[in-house]
mmCIF file of C-alpha atoms in Angstrom:
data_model
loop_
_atom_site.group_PDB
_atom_site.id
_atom_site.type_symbol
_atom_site.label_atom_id
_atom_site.label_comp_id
_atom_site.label_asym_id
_atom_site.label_seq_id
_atom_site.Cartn_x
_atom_site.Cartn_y
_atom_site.Cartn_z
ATOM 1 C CA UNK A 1 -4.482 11.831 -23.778
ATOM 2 C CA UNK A 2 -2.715 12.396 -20.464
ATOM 3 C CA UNK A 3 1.100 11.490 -20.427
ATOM 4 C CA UNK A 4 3.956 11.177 -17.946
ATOM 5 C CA UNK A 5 7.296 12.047 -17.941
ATOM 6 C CA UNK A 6 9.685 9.692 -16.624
ATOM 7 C CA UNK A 7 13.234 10.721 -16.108
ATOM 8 C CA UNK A 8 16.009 9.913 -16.442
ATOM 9 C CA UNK A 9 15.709 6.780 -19.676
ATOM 10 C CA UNK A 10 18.144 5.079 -18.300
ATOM 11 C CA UNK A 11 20.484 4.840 -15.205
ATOM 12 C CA UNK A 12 24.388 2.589 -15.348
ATOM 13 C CA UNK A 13 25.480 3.146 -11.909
ATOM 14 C CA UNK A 14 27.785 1.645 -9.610
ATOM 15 C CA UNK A 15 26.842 -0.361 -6.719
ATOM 16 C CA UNK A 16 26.153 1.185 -3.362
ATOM 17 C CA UNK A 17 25.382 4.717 -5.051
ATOM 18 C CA UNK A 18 21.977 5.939 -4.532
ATOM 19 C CA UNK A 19 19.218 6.230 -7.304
ATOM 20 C CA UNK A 20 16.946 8.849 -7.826
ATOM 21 C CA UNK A 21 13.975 9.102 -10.442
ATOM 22 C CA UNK A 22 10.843 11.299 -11.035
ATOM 23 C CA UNK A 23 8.145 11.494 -12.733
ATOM 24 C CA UNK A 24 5.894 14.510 -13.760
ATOM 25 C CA UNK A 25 2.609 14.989 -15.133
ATOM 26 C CA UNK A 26 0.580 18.182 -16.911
ATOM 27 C CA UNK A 27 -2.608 17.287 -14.944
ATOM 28 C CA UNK A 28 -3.717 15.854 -11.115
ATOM 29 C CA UNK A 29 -3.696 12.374 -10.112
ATOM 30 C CA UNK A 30 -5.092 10.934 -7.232
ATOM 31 C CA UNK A 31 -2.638 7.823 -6.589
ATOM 32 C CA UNK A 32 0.714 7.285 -7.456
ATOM 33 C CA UNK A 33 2.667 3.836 -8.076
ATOM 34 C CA UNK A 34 5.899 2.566 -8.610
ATOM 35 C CA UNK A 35 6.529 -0.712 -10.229
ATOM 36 C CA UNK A 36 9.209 -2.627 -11.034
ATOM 37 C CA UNK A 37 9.901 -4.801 -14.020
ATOM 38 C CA UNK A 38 12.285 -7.673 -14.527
ATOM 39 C CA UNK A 39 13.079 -8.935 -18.091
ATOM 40 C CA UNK A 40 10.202 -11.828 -18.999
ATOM 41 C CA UNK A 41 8.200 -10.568 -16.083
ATOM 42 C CA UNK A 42 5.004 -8.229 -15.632
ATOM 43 C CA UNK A 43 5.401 -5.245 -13.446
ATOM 44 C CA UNK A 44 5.389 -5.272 -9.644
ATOM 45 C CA UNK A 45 4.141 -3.017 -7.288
ATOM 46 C CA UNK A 46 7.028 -1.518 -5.146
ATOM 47 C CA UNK A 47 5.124 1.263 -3.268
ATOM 48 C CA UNK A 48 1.570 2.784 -3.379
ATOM 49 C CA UNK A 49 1.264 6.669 -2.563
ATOM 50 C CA UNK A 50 -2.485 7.498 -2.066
ATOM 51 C CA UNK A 51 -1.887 11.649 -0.382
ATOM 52 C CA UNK A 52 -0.070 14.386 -1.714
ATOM 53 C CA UNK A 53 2.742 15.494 -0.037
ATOM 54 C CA UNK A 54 2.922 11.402 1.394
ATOM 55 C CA UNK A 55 6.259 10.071 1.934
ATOM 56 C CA UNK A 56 6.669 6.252 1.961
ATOM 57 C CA UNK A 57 9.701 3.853 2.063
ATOM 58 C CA UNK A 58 9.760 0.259 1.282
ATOM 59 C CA UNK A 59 13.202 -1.174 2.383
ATOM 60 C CA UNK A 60 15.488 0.508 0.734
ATOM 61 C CA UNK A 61 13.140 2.348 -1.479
ATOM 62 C CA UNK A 62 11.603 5.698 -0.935
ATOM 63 C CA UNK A 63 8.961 7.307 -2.503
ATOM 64 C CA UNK A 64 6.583 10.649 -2.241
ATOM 65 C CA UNK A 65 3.433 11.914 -3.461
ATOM 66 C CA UNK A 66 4.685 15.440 -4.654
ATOM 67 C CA UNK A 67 2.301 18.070 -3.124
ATOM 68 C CA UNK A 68 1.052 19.697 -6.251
ATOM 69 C CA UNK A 69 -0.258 16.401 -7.268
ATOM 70 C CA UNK A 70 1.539 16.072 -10.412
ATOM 71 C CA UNK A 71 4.678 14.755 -9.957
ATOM 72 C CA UNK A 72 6.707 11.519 -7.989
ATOM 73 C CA UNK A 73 9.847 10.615 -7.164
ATOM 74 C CA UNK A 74 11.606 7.284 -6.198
ATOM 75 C CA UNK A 75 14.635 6.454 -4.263
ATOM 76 C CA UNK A 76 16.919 4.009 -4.131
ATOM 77 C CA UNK A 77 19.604 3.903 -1.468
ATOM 78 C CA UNK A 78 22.763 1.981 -1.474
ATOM 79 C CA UNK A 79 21.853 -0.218 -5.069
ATOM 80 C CA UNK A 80 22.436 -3.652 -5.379
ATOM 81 C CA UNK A 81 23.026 -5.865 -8.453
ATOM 82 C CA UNK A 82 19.510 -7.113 -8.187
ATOM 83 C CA UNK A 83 17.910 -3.445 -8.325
ATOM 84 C CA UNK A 84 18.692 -4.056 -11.893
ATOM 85 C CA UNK A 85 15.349 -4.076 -14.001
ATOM 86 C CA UNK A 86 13.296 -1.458 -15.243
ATOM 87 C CA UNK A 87 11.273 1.515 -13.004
ATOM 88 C CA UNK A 88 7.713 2.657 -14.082
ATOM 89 C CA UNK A 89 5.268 5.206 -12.512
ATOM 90 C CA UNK A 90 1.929 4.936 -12.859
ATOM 91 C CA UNK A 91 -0.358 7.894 -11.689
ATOM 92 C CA UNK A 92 -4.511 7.522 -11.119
ATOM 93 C CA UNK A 93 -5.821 10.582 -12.884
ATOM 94 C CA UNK A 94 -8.591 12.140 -10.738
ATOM 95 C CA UNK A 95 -12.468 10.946 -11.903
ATOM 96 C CA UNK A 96 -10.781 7.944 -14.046
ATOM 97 C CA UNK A 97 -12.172 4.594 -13.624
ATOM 98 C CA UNK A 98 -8.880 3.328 -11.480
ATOM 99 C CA UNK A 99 -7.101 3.119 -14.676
ATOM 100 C CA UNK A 100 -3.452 3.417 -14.790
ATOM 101 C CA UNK A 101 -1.350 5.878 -16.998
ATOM 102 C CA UNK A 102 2.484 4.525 -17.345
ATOM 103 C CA UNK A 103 5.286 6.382 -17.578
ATOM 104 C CA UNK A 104 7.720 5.051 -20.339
ATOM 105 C CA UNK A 105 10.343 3.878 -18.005
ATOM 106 C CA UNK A 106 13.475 4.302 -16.289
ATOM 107 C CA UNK A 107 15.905 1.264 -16.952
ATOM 108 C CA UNK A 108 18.384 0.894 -14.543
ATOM 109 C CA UNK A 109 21.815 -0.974 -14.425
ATOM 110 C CA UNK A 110 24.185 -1.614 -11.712
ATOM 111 C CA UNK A 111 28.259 -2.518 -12.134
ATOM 112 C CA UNK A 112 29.097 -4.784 -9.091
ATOM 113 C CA UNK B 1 -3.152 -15.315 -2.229
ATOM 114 C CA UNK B 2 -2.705 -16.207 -5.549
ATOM 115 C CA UNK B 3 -0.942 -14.244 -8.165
ATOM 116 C CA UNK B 4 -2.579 -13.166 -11.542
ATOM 117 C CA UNK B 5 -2.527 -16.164 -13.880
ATOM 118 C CA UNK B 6 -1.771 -15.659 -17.746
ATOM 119 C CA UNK B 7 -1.328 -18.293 -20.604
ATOM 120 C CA UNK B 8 -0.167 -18.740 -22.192
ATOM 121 C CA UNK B 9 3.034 -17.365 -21.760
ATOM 122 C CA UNK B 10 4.614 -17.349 -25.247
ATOM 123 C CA UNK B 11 3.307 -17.275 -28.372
ATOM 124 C CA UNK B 12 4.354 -16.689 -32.366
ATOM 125 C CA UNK B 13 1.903 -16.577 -34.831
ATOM 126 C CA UNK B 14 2.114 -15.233 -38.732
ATOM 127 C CA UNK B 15 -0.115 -11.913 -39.520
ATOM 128 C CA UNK B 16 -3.696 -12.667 -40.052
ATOM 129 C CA UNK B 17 -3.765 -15.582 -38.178
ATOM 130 C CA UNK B 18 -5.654 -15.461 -34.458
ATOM 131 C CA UNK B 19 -4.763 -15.740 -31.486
ATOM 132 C CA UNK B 20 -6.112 -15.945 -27.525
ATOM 133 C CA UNK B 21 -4.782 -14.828 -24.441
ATOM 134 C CA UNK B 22 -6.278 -16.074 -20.903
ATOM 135 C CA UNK B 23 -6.603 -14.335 -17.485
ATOM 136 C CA UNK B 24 -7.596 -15.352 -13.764
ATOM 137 C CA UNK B 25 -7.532 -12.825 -11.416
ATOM 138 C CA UNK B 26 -6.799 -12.281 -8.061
ATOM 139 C CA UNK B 27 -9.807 -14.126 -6.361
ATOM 140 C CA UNK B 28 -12.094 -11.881 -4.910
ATOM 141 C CA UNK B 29 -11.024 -8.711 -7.561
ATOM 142 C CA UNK B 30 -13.966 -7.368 -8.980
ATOM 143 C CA UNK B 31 -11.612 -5.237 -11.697
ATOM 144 C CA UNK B 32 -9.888 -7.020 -14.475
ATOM 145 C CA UNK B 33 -7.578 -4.882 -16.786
ATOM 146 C CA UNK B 34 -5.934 -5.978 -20.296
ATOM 147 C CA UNK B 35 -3.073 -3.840 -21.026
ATOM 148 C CA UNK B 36 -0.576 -4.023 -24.236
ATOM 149 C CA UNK B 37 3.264 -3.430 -23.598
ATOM 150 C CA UNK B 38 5.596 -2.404 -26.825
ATOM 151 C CA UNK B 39 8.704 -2.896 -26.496
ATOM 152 C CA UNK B 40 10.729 0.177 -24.723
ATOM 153 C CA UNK B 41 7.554 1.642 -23.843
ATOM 154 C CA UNK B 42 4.964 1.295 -20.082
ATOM 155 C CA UNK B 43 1.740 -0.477 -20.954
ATOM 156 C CA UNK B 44 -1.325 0.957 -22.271
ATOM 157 C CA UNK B 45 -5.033 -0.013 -21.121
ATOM 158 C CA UNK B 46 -6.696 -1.837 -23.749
ATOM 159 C CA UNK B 47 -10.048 -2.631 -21.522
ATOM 160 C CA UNK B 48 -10.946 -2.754 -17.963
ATOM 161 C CA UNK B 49 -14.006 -4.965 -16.888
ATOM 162 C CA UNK B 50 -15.869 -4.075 -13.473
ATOM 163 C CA UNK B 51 -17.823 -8.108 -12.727
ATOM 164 C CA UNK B 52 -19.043 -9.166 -16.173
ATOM 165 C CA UNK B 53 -19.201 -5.325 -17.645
ATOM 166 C CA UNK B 54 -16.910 -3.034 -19.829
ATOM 167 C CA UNK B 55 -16.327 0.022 -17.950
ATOM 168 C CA UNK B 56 -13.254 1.558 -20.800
ATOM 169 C CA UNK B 57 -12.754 0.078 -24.085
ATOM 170 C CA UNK B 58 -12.184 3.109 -25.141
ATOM 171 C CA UNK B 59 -8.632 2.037 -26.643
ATOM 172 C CA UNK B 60 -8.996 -1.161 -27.994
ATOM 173 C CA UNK B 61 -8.904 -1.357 -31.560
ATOM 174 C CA UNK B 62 -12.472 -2.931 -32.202
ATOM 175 C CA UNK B 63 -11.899 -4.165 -35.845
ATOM 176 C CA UNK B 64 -9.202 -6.678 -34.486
ATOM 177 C CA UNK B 65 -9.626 -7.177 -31.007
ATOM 178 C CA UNK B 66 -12.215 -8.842 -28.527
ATOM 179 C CA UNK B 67 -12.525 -8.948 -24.660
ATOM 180 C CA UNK B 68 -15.312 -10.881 -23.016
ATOM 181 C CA UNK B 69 -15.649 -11.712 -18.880
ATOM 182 C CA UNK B 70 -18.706 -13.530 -18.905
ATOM 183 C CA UNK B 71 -18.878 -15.343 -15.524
ATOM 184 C CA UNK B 72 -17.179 -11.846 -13.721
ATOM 185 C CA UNK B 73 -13.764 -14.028 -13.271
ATOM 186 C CA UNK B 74 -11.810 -15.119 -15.817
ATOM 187 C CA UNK B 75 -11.257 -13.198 -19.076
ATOM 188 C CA UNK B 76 -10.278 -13.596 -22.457
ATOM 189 C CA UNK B 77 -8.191 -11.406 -25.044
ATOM 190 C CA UNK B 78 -8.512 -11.905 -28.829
ATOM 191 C CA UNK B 79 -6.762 -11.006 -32.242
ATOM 192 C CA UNK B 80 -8.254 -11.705 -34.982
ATOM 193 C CA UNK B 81 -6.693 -11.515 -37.681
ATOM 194 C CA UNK B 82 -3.178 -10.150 -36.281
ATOM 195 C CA UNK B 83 -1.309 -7.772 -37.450
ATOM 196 C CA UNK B 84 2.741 -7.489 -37.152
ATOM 197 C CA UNK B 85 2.220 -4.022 -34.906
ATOM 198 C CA UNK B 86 0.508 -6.172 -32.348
ATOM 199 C CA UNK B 87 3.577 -7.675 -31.273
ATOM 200 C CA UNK B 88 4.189 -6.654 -27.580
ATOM 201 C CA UNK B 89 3.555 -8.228 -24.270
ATOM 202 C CA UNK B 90 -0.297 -8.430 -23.294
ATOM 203 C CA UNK B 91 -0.717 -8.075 -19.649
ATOM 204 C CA UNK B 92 -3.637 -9.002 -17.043
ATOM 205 C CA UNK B 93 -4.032 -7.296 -14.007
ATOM 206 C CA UNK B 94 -6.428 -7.267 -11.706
ATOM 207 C CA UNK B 95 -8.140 -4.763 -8.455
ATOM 208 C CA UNK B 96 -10.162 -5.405 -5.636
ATOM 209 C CA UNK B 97 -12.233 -2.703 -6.634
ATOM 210 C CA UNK B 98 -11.779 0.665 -9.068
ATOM 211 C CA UNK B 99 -9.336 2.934 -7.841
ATOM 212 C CA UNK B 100 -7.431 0.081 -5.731
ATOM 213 C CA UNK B 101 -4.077 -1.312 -6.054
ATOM 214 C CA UNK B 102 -3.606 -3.160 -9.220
ATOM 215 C CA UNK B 103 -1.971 -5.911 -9.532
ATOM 216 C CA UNK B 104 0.008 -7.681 -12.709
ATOM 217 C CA UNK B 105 0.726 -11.105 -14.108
ATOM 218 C CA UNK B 106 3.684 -12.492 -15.812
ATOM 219 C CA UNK B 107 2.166 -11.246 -19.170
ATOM 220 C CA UNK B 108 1.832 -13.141 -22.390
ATOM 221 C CA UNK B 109 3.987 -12.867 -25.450
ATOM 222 C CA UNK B 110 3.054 -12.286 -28.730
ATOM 223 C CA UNK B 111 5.707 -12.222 -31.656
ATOM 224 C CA UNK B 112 3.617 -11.764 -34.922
ATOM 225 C CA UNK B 113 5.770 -12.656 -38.112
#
């Protein structure tokens, strides 16, 4: 089945640095998503990216729709302790049923 | 609006017992997707209903587990009988309509011993 590639695992950074994460995928997908996940919790939508080549922030969070249509990236500028949680993208393949494929995660940590 | 409601939240059972899991969607979503999270790992679509139909079951292991959304709202998510691989989170999440945002609950879960 189709996969994603979510890089890096895992991120221990210190505050006010600047995050960056991608993922890539071996065929098309029509919509990209970034959630976030807190321990206990489901995921939750950060940002939505519905073009290619779309570039959308949220806050402090950036995100973009790569052009080819199989990759992502996210953003974070100037982390807080709080940013703390785990990152997934999810992609739309094209003719799918609006079903999500997850990536396997990108776990950050921040040192106040 | 209202979130996506789960229950319940937490639950251990011993292999081959059952168990249920409960969803409510976002009022006025048409789409209602069950998803199973493992431990270290993104979740993976189990079934998505469009109103009161299956539109992908395509990876829900059939001997052992059982969807229904009768009325088009509220679904349910079975086990029966569990094994201790289906240990993970089970998550609800819900769409407006296919191919729109979708939206998560808090998740329910399971610990099979």
């Amino acid at each position: 089945g189709q996969q994603l590639n979510q890089s890096p695992q895992s991120m221990f950074i210190q505050e006010g640095e600047d995050v960056s994460m991608n993922c890539t995928s071996s065929s098309i997908f029509n919509t990209w998503l970034w959630y976030k996940q807190d321990p206990g919790e489901g995921p939750v939508l950060l940002i939505a990216l519905y073009k290619a080549g779309e570039l959308t922030s949220n806050g402090r969070l950036t995100a973009q729709f790569g052009i080819t249509r199989k990759d992502s990236f996210l953003n974070i500028s100037a982390s807080i302790p709080s940013d703390v949680g785990i990152y997934f993208c999810a992609g739309q393949p094209g003719g799918s049923q609006g079903n999500l494929i997850f990536g396997k995660g990108t776990k950050l940590s921040v040192k106040p | 609006e209202a979130g996506v409601a789960q229950s319940p939240r937490y639950k251990i059972i011993e292999k081959r017992q059952s168990v249920a899991f409960w969803c409510n969607p976002i009022s006025g979503h048409a789409t209602l997707y069950w998803y199973q999270q493992i431990l270290g790992q993104g979740p993976k679509l189990l079934i998505q209903f469009q109103n009161n139909g299956v539109v992908d079951d395509s990876q829900l292991p059939k001997d052992r587990f059982s969807a229904e959304r009768l009325k088009g709202v509220d679904s349910t998510l079975k086990i029966q009988p569990a094994k201790l691989e289906d240990s993970a989170v089970y998550l609800c999440a819900s769409s407006r309509y296919r191919g729109n945002t979708i939206y998560f609950g808090e998740g329910s879960w399971l610990t099979v011993v």
